């Protein structure tokens, strides 16, 4: 038996699996780089690589030309810098979600680029850098209109820039970046896009007039990388597009941008059985068989990240046919009405994938659950083994 066949048999024996196609991820990164040829690319791998596995996705993205990786928490970033991660030593790693008392010293020693939105954070990182005797790499984050993280324009920004300049003069830190984040880049033509861009230009110009010399200025997430070239500046920061999922239906489908979904979520049917008409199905009996039929039991549930909101609506490919979740999705399992078909127990049920075998996509599940593709892939739980293709 060949190694590939043995692996395939072992994978098929799994209750469920999320296949992660790293060749698709690399191709997506290359496609994104072509969209932003003048900018460096930061692969956003927070939240365990949007559910795909941060480390392997970071490695694949670097192979395809990403020179930065980005995470939310410092812990995520530190894990990528560890020797076991095996990423290039000169890879730039940035993280942006800090709280007081965070691991500033570890971050400085690990040469992370850390985001600072407020004076308290600048003070904490400066103190850590002095103690470590290593200048910190700091990126000042501007709130250009998202109304979430970032420093407010005006007096707050002036004060933060001034404090950063003083710390830089002392040798405690180097301001490596000025950056921001969009609110509505996934809504083509939304007036906030131009307003944020103007404010970003003003805030970066102010900081540079005062004497900061950042290596990179950046604001573009996936939708901006794909559709707004004027936002690319020195670096783009795509997340979801790298995983081959569209940022929003208004932007288009992944194939419109030469992107291919990276994750395929599949399970092995745990049971196939015949039931009479009028049979209630799953908790609450929200589905009743319209006549004699066959039911298939899919051993995945909301504990695995299959959204309960997709009860009675989520699509599944079984034996080449689309079936719909029958009744409620439970913690570990749900049912599909197979309409008389009798696949063998163990037959494959594909919840989502690239779509080219006729299976639904993550966007289809997002629509069924009233959410976004980001949430569908990111929430696939740790109980579902990731099977890496083309590692
Ligand atoms: C600060 C920041 N930059 C970039 C991204 C990547 O966004 P997207 O997945 O839309 O490309 C995110 C994700 O939410 C983010 O929080």
mmCIF file of N, CA, C and O in Angstrom, residues 56-144:
data_model
loop_
_atom_site.group_PDB
_atom_site.id
_atom_site.type_symbol
_atom_site.label_atom_id
_atom_site.label_comp_id
_atom_site.label_asym_id
_atom_site.label_seq_id
_atom_site.Cartn_x
_atom_site.Cartn_y
_atom_site.Cartn_z
ATOM 1 N N UNK A 56 1.613 26.213 10.464
ATOM 2 C CA UNK A 56 1.770 25.691 9.101
ATOM 3 C C UNK A 56 1.381 26.727 8.059
ATOM 4 O O UNK A 56 1.992 26.822 6.995
ATOM 5 N N UNK A 57 0.361 27.514 8.366
ATOM 6 C CA UNK A 57 -0.038 28.545 7.405
ATOM 7 C C UNK A 57 1.027 29.632 7.321
ATOM 8 O O UNK A 57 1.307 30.147 6.230
ATOM 9 N N UNK A 58 1.625 29.975 8.463
ATOM 10 C CA UNK A 58 2.700 30.984 8.433
ATOM 11 C C UNK A 58 3.854 30.469 7.577
ATOM 12 O O UNK A 58 4.382 31.193 6.724
ATOM 13 N N UNK A 59 4.222 29.215 7.772
ATOM 14 C CA UNK A 59 5.335 28.647 6.974
ATOM 15 C C UNK A 59 5.010 28.699 5.487
ATOM 16 O O UNK A 59 5.825 29.114 4.673
ATOM 17 N N UNK A 60 3.794 28.267 5.137
ATOM 18 C CA UNK A 60 3.412 28.243 3.719
ATOM 19 C C UNK A 60 3.381 29.664 3.151
ATOM 20 O O UNK A 60 3.811 29.901 2.019
ATOM 21 N N UNK A 61 2.881 30.608 3.942
ATOM 22 C CA UNK A 61 2.808 31.999 3.457
ATOM 23 C C UNK A 61 4.207 32.549 3.228
ATOM 24 O O UNK A 61 4.454 33.245 2.230
ATOM 25 N N UNK A 62 5.122 32.228 4.130
ATOM 26 C CA UNK A 62 6.504 32.705 3.967
ATOM 27 C C UNK A 62 7.121 32.088 2.707
ATOM 28 O O UNK A 62 7.792 32.766 1.935
ATOM 29 N N UNK A 63 6.843 30.798 2.495
ATOM 30 C CA UNK A 63 7.353 30.142 1.275
ATOM 31 C C UNK A 63 6.856 30.867 0.021
ATOM 32 O O UNK A 63 7.530 30.899 -0.995
ATOM 33 N N UNK A 64 5.648 31.432 0.107
ATOM 34 C CA UNK A 64 5.063 32.103 -1.063
ATOM 35 C C UNK A 64 5.388 33.601 -1.096
ATOM 36 O O UNK A 64 4.853 34.325 -1.925
ATOM 37 N N UNK A 65 6.233 34.046 -0.174
ATOM 38 C CA UNK A 65 6.716 35.422 -0.300
ATOM 39 C C UNK A 65 6.262 36.402 0.770
ATOM 40 O O UNK A 65 6.582 37.595 0.667
ATOM 41 N N UNK A 66 5.529 35.937 1.790
ATOM 42 C CA UNK A 66 5.184 36.862 2.872
ATOM 43 C C UNK A 66 6.452 37.171 3.666
ATOM 44 O O UNK A 66 7.202 36.256 4.008
ATOM 45 N N UNK A 67 6.687 38.454 3.944
ATOM 46 C CA UNK A 67 7.882 38.796 4.728
ATOM 47 C C UNK A 67 7.519 39.201 6.153
ATOM 48 O O UNK A 67 8.384 39.438 6.983
ATOM 49 N N UNK A 68 6.219 39.296 6.429
ATOM 50 C CA UNK A 68 5.723 39.577 7.772
ATOM 51 C C UNK A 68 4.627 38.564 8.091
ATOM 52 O O UNK A 68 3.926 38.091 7.200
ATOM 53 N N UNK A 69 4.433 38.283 9.375
ATOM 54 C CA UNK A 69 3.213 37.614 9.818
ATOM 55 C C UNK A 69 2.613 38.449 10.949
ATOM 56 O O UNK A 69 3.347 39.122 11.684
ATOM 57 N N UNK A 70 1.299 38.401 11.065
ATOM 58 C CA UNK A 70 0.615 39.215 12.065
ATOM 59 C C UNK A 70 -0.313 38.372 12.909
ATOM 60 O O UNK A 70 -0.947 37.432 12.402
ATOM 61 N N UNK A 71 -0.359 38.693 14.190
ATOM 62 C CA UNK A 71 -1.295 38.016 15.091
ATOM 63 C C UNK A 71 -1.999 39.081 15.940
ATOM 64 O O UNK A 71 -1.574 40.234 15.974
ATOM 65 N N UNK A 72 -3.035 38.668 16.627
ATOM 66 C CA UNK A 72 -3.689 39.579 17.570
ATOM 67 C C UNK A 72 -2.884 39.590 18.879
ATOM 68 O O UNK A 72 -2.317 40.609 19.254
ATOM 69 N N UNK A 73 -2.780 38.452 19.542
ATOM 70 C CA UNK A 73 -2.203 38.466 20.894
ATOM 71 C C UNK A 73 -0.691 38.262 20.861
ATOM 72 O O UNK A 73 -0.149 37.613 19.955
ATOM 73 N N UNK A 74 -0.007 38.784 21.889
ATOM 74 C CA UNK A 74 1.438 38.548 21.975
ATOM 75 C C UNK A 74 1.768 37.065 22.144
ATOM 76 O O UNK A 74 2.785 36.594 21.627
ATOM 77 N N UNK A 75 0.905 36.320 22.811
ATOM 78 C CA UNK A 75 1.180 34.886 22.987
ATOM 79 C C UNK A 75 1.215 34.175 21.633
ATOM 80 O O UNK A 75 2.063 33.317 21.393
ATOM 81 N N UNK A 76 0.290 34.538 20.767
ATOM 82 C CA UNK A 76 0.295 33.938 19.420
ATOM 83 C C UNK A 76 1.598 34.271 18.703
ATOM 84 O O UNK A 76 2.190 33.427 18.023
ATOM 85 N N UNK A 77 2.034 35.510 18.841
ATOM 86 C CA UNK A 77 3.249 35.947 18.141
ATOM 87 C C UNK A 77 4.485 35.272 18.728
ATOM 88 O O UNK A 77 5.372 34.827 17.991
ATOM 89 N N UNK A 78 4.541 35.174 20.051
ATOM 90 C CA UNK A 78 5.711 34.546 20.694
ATOM 91 C C UNK A 78 5.837 33.083 20.268
ATOM 92 O O UNK A 78 6.939 32.584 20.067
ATOM 93 N N UNK A 79 4.705 32.413 20.119
ATOM 94 C CA UNK A 79 4.753 31.001 19.698
ATOM 95 C C UNK A 79 5.384 30.882 18.310
ATOM 96 O O UNK A 79 6.090 29.919 18.020
ATOM 97 N N UNK A 80 5.132 31.877 17.467
ATOM 98 C CA UNK A 80 5.705 31.821 16.116
ATOM 99 C C UNK A 80 7.202 32.112 16.120
ATOM 100 O O UNK A 80 7.923 31.698 15.229
ATOM 101 N N UNK A 81 7.655 32.851 17.131
ATOM 102 C CA UNK A 81 9.076 33.176 17.188
ATOM 103 C C UNK A 81 9.889 32.047 17.843
ATOM 104 O O UNK A 81 11.114 32.032 17.764
ATOM 105 N N UNK A 82 9.225 31.090 18.472
ATOM 106 C CA UNK A 82 9.974 30.064 19.204
ATOM 107 C C UNK A 82 10.796 29.220 18.227
ATOM 108 O O UNK A 82 10.450 29.100 17.044
ATOM 109 N N UNK A 83 11.859 28.667 18.739
ATOM 110 C CA UNK A 83 12.773 27.885 17.893
ATOM 111 C C UNK A 83 12.030 26.724 17.239
ATOM 112 O O UNK A 83 12.266 26.390 16.076
ATOM 113 N N UNK A 84 11.095 26.120 17.982
ATOM 114 C CA UNK A 84 10.368 24.955 17.447
ATOM 115 C C UNK A 84 9.542 25.326 16.216
ATOM 116 O O UNK A 84 9.247 24.475 15.379
ATOM 117 N N UNK A 85 9.136 26.594 16.137
ATOM 118 C CA UNK A 85 8.298 26.994 15.001
ATOM 119 C C UNK A 85 9.068 26.852 13.690
ATOM 120 O O UNK A 85 8.482 26.572 12.644
ATOM 121 N N UNK A 86 10.369 27.052 13.747
ATOM 122 C CA UNK A 86 11.185 26.851 12.545
ATOM 123 C C UNK A 86 10.958 27.887 11.457
ATOM 124 O O UNK A 86 11.228 27.631 10.287
ATOM 125 N N UNK A 87 10.483 29.056 11.825
ATOM 126 C CA UNK A 87 10.306 30.121 10.834
ATOM 127 C C UNK A 87 11.624 30.892 10.702
ATOM 128 O O UNK A 87 12.446 30.874 11.624
ATOM 129 N N UNK A 88 11.825 31.572 9.577
ATOM 130 C CA UNK A 88 13.096 32.295 9.411
ATOM 131 C C UNK A 88 13.327 33.288 10.555
ATOM 132 O O UNK A 88 12.388 33.950 11.006
ATOM 133 N N UNK A 89 14.577 33.381 10.963
ATOM 134 C CA UNK A 89 14.915 34.217 12.105
ATOM 135 C C UNK A 89 14.637 35.698 11.828
ATOM 136 O O UNK A 89 14.325 36.465 12.727
ATOM 137 N N UNK A 90 14.757 36.078 10.551
ATOM 138 C CA UNK A 90 14.557 37.501 10.234
ATOM 139 C C UNK A 90 13.115 37.823 9.855
ATOM 140 O O UNK A 90 12.802 38.932 9.435
ATOM 141 N N UNK A 91 12.211 36.836 9.982
ATOM 142 C CA UNK A 91 10.796 37.097 9.685
ATOM 143 C C UNK A 91 10.268 38.143 10.661
ATOM 144 O O UNK A 91 10.482 38.039 11.871
ATOM 145 N N UNK A 92 9.581 39.143 10.137
ATOM 146 C CA UNK A 92 8.995 40.153 11.028
ATOM 147 C C UNK A 92 7.660 39.623 11.542
ATOM 148 O O UNK A 92 6.830 39.132 10.767
ATOM 149 N N UNK A 93 7.473 39.699 12.829
ATOM 150 C CA UNK A 93 6.248 39.193 13.465
ATOM 151 C C UNK A 93 5.631 40.346 14.255
ATOM 152 O O UNK A 93 6.297 40.929 15.117
ATOM 153 N N UNK A 94 4.399 40.657 13.930
ATOM 154 C CA UNK A 94 3.733 41.780 14.599
ATOM 155 C C UNK A 94 2.493 41.291 15.349
ATOM 156 O O UNK A 94 1.807 40.382 14.888
ATOM 157 N N UNK A 95 2.235 41.892 16.495
ATOM 158 C CA UNK A 95 0.982 41.592 17.211
ATOM 159 C C UNK A 95 0.397 42.896 17.727
ATOM 160 O O UNK A 95 1.124 43.851 17.984
ATOM 161 N N UNK A 96 -0.935 42.915 17.871
ATOM 162 C CA UNK A 96 -1.566 44.216 18.115
ATOM 163 C C UNK A 96 -2.552 44.254 19.283
ATOM 164 O O UNK A 96 -3.089 45.306 19.599
ATOM 165 N N UNK A 97 -2.814 43.158 19.923
ATOM 166 C CA UNK A 97 -3.849 43.229 20.966
ATOM 167 C C UNK A 97 -3.223 43.066 22.357
ATOM 168 O O UNK A 97 -3.038 41.949 22.832
ATOM 169 N N UNK A 98 -2.912 44.201 22.953
ATOM 170 C CA UNK A 98 -2.205 44.225 24.231
ATOM 171 C C UNK A 98 -3.117 44.712 25.347
ATOM 172 O O UNK A 98 -3.998 45.534 25.130
ATOM 173 N N UNK A 99 -2.844 44.196 26.531
ATOM 174 C CA UNK A 99 -3.522 44.704 27.724
ATOM 175 C C UNK A 99 -2.435 45.012 28.768
ATOM 176 O O UNK A 99 -1.328 44.469 28.680
ATOM 177 N N UNK A 100 -2.740 45.881 29.724
ATOM 178 C CA UNK A 100 -1.717 46.258 30.703
ATOM 179 C C UNK A 100 -1.105 45.032 31.374
ATOM 180 O O UNK A 100 -1.808 44.059 31.677
ATOM 181 N N UNK A 101 0.221 45.103 31.573
ATOM 182 C CA UNK A 101 0.921 43.984 32.213
ATOM 183 C C UNK A 101 1.248 42.862 31.257
ATOM 184 O O UNK A 101 1.663 41.780 31.691
ATOM 185 N N UNK A 102 1.064 43.081 29.979
ATOM 186 C CA UNK A 102 1.336 42.034 28.976
ATOM 187 C C UNK A 102 2.820 41.675 28.920
ATOM 188 O O UNK A 102 3.652 42.342 29.548
ATOM 189 N N UNK A 103 3.161 40.650 28.151
ATOM 190 C CA UNK A 103 4.553 40.169 28.117
ATOM 191 C C UNK A 103 5.456 41.044 27.239
ATOM 192 O O UNK A 103 6.025 40.592 26.253
ATOM 193 N N UNK A 104 5.583 42.317 27.639
ATOM 194 C CA UNK A 104 6.351 43.282 26.831
ATOM 195 C C UNK A 104 7.812 42.868 26.731
ATOM 196 O O UNK A 104 8.431 42.956 25.675
ATOM 197 N N UNK A 105 8.375 42.461 27.869
ATOM 198 C CA UNK A 105 9.810 42.143 27.850
ATOM 199 C C UNK A 105 10.090 40.948 26.923
ATOM 200 O O UNK A 105 11.037 40.978 26.135
ATOM 201 N N UNK A 106 9.253 39.911 27.028
ATOM 202 C CA UNK A 106 9.424 38.751 26.133
ATOM 203 C C UNK A 106 9.297 39.199 24.670
ATOM 204 O O UNK A 106 10.040 38.734 23.808
ATOM 205 N N UNK A 107 8.352 40.099 24.440
ATOM 206 C CA UNK A 107 8.138 40.567 23.066
ATOM 207 C C UNK A 107 9.353 41.334 22.553
ATOM 208 O O UNK A 107 9.774 41.160 21.404
ATOM 209 N N UNK A 108 9.920 42.170 23.410
ATOM 210 C CA UNK A 108 11.106 42.940 23.001
ATOM 211 C C UNK A 108 12.253 41.979 22.718
ATOM 212 O O UNK A 108 12.941 42.080 21.697
ATOM 213 N N UNK A 109 12.435 41.020 23.622
ATOM 214 C CA UNK A 109 13.549 40.075 23.439
ATOM 215 C C UNK A 109 13.339 39.186 22.208
ATOM 216 O O UNK A 109 14.309 38.745 21.590
ATOM 217 N N UNK A 110 12.087 38.946 21.877
ATOM 218 C CA UNK A 110 11.784 38.117 20.692
ATOM 219 C C UNK A 110 11.742 38.951 19.416
ATOM 220 O O UNK A 110 11.366 38.452 18.358
ATOM 221 N N UNK A 111 12.084 40.219 19.513
ATOM 222 C CA UNK A 111 12.115 41.138 18.361
ATOM 223 C C UNK A 111 10.760 41.195 17.650
ATOM 224 O O UNK A 111 10.690 41.250 16.429
ATOM 225 N N UNK A 112 9.693 41.162 18.413
ATOM 226 C CA UNK A 112 8.367 41.346 17.812
ATOM 227 C C UNK A 112 8.155 42.824 17.513
ATOM 228 O O UNK A 112 8.723 43.688 18.200
ATOM 229 N N UNK A 113 7.346 43.119 16.513
ATOM 230 C CA UNK A 113 6.858 44.481 16.311
ATOM 231 C C UNK A 113 5.556 44.581 17.091
ATOM 232 O O UNK A 113 4.623 43.798 16.828
ATOM 233 N N UNK A 114 5.516 45.504 18.031
ATOM 234 C CA UNK A 114 4.334 45.566 18.884
ATOM 235 C C UNK A 114 3.540 46.828 18.571
ATOM 236 O O UNK A 114 4.111 47.884 18.313
ATOM 237 N N UNK A 115 2.232 46.693 18.593
ATOM 238 C CA UNK A 115 1.369 47.836 18.308
ATOM 239 C C UNK A 115 1.097 48.607 19.594
ATOM 240 O O UNK A 115 0.863 48.015 20.645
ATOM 241 N N UNK A 116 1.110 49.928 19.445
ATOM 242 C CA UNK A 116 0.826 50.802 20.587
ATOM 243 C C UNK A 116 -0.238 51.809 20.156
ATOM 244 O O UNK A 116 -0.077 52.493 19.148
ATOM 245 N N UNK A 117 -1.317 51.869 20.940
ATOM 246 C CA UNK A 117 -2.423 52.787 20.635
ATOM 247 C C UNK A 117 -2.577 53.879 21.683
ATOM 248 O O UNK A 117 -3.414 54.765 21.523
ATOM 249 N N UNK A 118 -1.838 53.752 22.797
ATOM 250 C CA UNK A 118 -2.075 54.673 23.909
ATOM 251 C C UNK A 118 -0.800 54.829 24.732
ATOM 252 O O UNK A 118 0.102 53.980 24.677
ATOM 253 N N UNK A 119 -0.782 55.906 25.509
ATOM 254 C CA UNK A 119 0.418 56.212 26.305
ATOM 255 C C UNK A 119 0.771 55.106 27.286
ATOM 256 O O UNK A 119 1.936 54.801 27.501
ATOM 257 N N UNK A 120 -0.268 54.484 27.896
ATOM 258 C CA UNK A 120 0.067 53.446 28.894
ATOM 259 C C UNK A 120 0.902 52.337 28.270
ATOM 260 O O UNK A 120 1.846 51.831 28.865
ATOM 261 N N UNK A 121 0.569 52.000 27.008
ATOM 262 C CA UNK A 121 1.277 50.910 26.329
ATOM 263 C C UNK A 121 2.687 51.359 25.958
ATOM 264 O O UNK A 121 3.658 50.596 26.083
ATOM 265 N N UNK A 122 2.807 52.623 25.535
ATOM 266 C CA UNK A 122 4.143 53.131 25.195
ATOM 267 C C UNK A 122 5.034 53.117 26.438
ATOM 268 O O UNK A 122 6.204 52.733 26.377
ATOM 269 N N UNK A 123 4.452 53.492 27.568
ATOM 270 C CA UNK A 123 5.239 53.497 28.808
ATOM 271 C C UNK A 123 5.663 52.085 29.194
ATOM 272 O O UNK A 123 6.806 51.840 29.568
ATOM 273 N N UNK A 124 4.749 51.126 29.062
ATOM 274 C CA UNK A 124 5.086 49.743 29.454
ATOM 275 C C UNK A 124 6.153 49.160 28.540
ATOM 276 O O UNK A 124 7.086 48.502 28.998
ATOM 277 N N UNK A 125 6.040 49.423 27.242
ATOM 278 C CA UNK A 125 7.029 48.827 26.330
ATOM 279 C C UNK A 125 8.382 49.517 26.496
ATOM 280 O O UNK A 125 9.439 48.870 26.420
ATOM 281 N N UNK A 126 8.359 50.808 26.770
ATOM 282 C CA UNK A 126 9.625 51.525 26.969
ATOM 283 C C UNK A 126 10.343 50.996 28.207
ATOM 284 O O UNK A 126 11.555 50.753 28.184
ATOM 285 N N UNK A 127 9.579 50.790 29.272
ATOM 286 C CA UNK A 127 10.186 50.262 30.507
ATOM 287 C C UNK A 127 10.777 48.870 30.257
ATOM 288 O O UNK A 127 11.886 48.552 30.713
ATOM 289 N N UNK A 128 10.054 48.048 29.498
ATOM 290 C CA UNK A 128 10.542 46.688 29.216
ATOM 291 C C UNK A 128 11.808 46.740 28.371
ATOM 292 O O UNK A 128 12.756 45.968 28.590
ATOM 293 N N UNK A 129 11.846 47.663 27.427
ATOM 294 C CA UNK A 129 13.018 47.773 26.542
ATOM 295 C C UNK A 129 14.233 48.255 27.335
ATOM 296 O O UNK A 129 15.340 47.741 27.145
ATOM 297 N N UNK A 130 14.014 49.202 28.239
ATOM 298 C CA UNK A 130 15.137 49.667 29.073
ATOM 299 C C UNK A 130 15.679 48.505 29.893
ATOM 300 O O UNK A 130 16.882 48.288 29.985
ATOM 301 N N UNK A 131 14.753 47.734 30.485
ATOM 302 C CA UNK A 131 15.179 46.620 31.341
ATOM 303 C C UNK A 131 15.913 45.557 30.526
ATOM 304 O O UNK A 131 16.881 44.952 30.997
ATOM 305 N N UNK A 132 15.466 45.339 29.300
ATOM 306 C CA UNK A 132 16.095 44.303 28.463
ATOM 307 C C UNK A 132 17.383 44.816 27.810
ATOM 308 O O UNK A 132 18.206 44.026 27.357
ATOM 309 N N UNK A 133 17.504 46.134 27.725
ATOM 310 C CA UNK A 133 18.666 46.703 27.040
ATOM 311 C C UNK A 133 18.603 46.506 25.538
ATOM 312 O O UNK A 133 19.619 46.477 24.851
ATOM 313 N N UNK A 134 17.388 46.356 25.036
ATOM 314 C CA UNK A 134 17.183 46.154 23.587
ATOM 315 C C UNK A 134 16.111 47.146 23.136
ATOM 316 O O UNK A 134 15.052 47.209 23.767
ATOM 317 N N UNK A 135 16.338 47.898 22.088
ATOM 318 C CA UNK A 135 15.273 48.808 21.645
ATOM 319 C C UNK A 135 14.054 48.030 21.143
ATOM 320 O O UNK A 135 14.196 47.049 20.420
ATOM 321 N N UNK A 136 12.879 48.471 21.562
ATOM 322 C CA UNK A 136 11.634 47.807 21.124
ATOM 323 C C UNK A 136 11.283 48.263 19.716
ATOM 324 O O UNK A 136 11.577 49.392 19.324
ATOM 325 N N UNK A 137 10.641 47.364 18.980
ATOM 326 C CA UNK A 137 10.074 47.735 17.672
ATOM 327 C C UNK A 137 8.615 48.077 17.895
ATOM 328 O O UNK A 137 7.819 47.187 18.233
ATOM 329 N N UNK A 138 8.282 49.329 17.681
ATOM 330 C CA UNK A 138 6.929 49.789 18.016
ATOM 331 C C UNK A 138 6.230 50.304 16.766
ATOM 332 O O UNK A 138 6.823 51.019 15.969
ATOM 333 N N UNK A 139 4.977 49.931 16.624
ATOM 334 C CA UNK A 139 4.154 50.455 15.531
ATOM 335 C C UNK A 139 2.982 51.224 16.145
ATOM 336 O O UNK A 139 2.189 50.655 16.905
ATOM 337 N N UNK A 140 2.904 52.490 15.815
ATOM 338 C CA UNK A 140 1.831 53.319 16.375
ATOM 339 C C UNK A 140 0.570 53.127 15.555
ATOM 340 O O UNK A 140 0.578 53.270 14.325
ATOM 341 N N UNK A 141 -0.509 52.810 16.263
ATOM 342 C CA UNK A 141 -1.777 52.550 15.575
ATOM 343 C C UNK A 141 -2.708 53.752 15.684
ATOM 344 O O UNK A 141 -2.990 54.239 16.781
ATOM 345 N N UNK A 142 -3.175 54.195 14.519
ATOM 346 C CA UNK A 142 -4.079 55.343 14.455
ATOM 347 C C UNK A 142 -5.514 54.856 14.284
ATOM 348 O O UNK A 142 -5.769 53.984 13.459
ATOM 349 N N UNK A 143 -6.429 55.430 15.049
ATOM 350 C CA UNK A 143 -7.850 55.188 14.758
ATOM 351 C C UNK A 143 -8.272 56.222 13.722
ATOM 352 O O UNK A 143 -8.516 57.383 14.052
ATOM 353 N N UNK A 144 -8.341 55.777 12.471
ATOM 354 C CA UNK A 144 -8.702 56.693 11.386
ATOM 355 C C UNK A 144 -10.205 56.697 11.132
ATOM 356 O O UNK A 144 -10.677 57.302 10.175
#
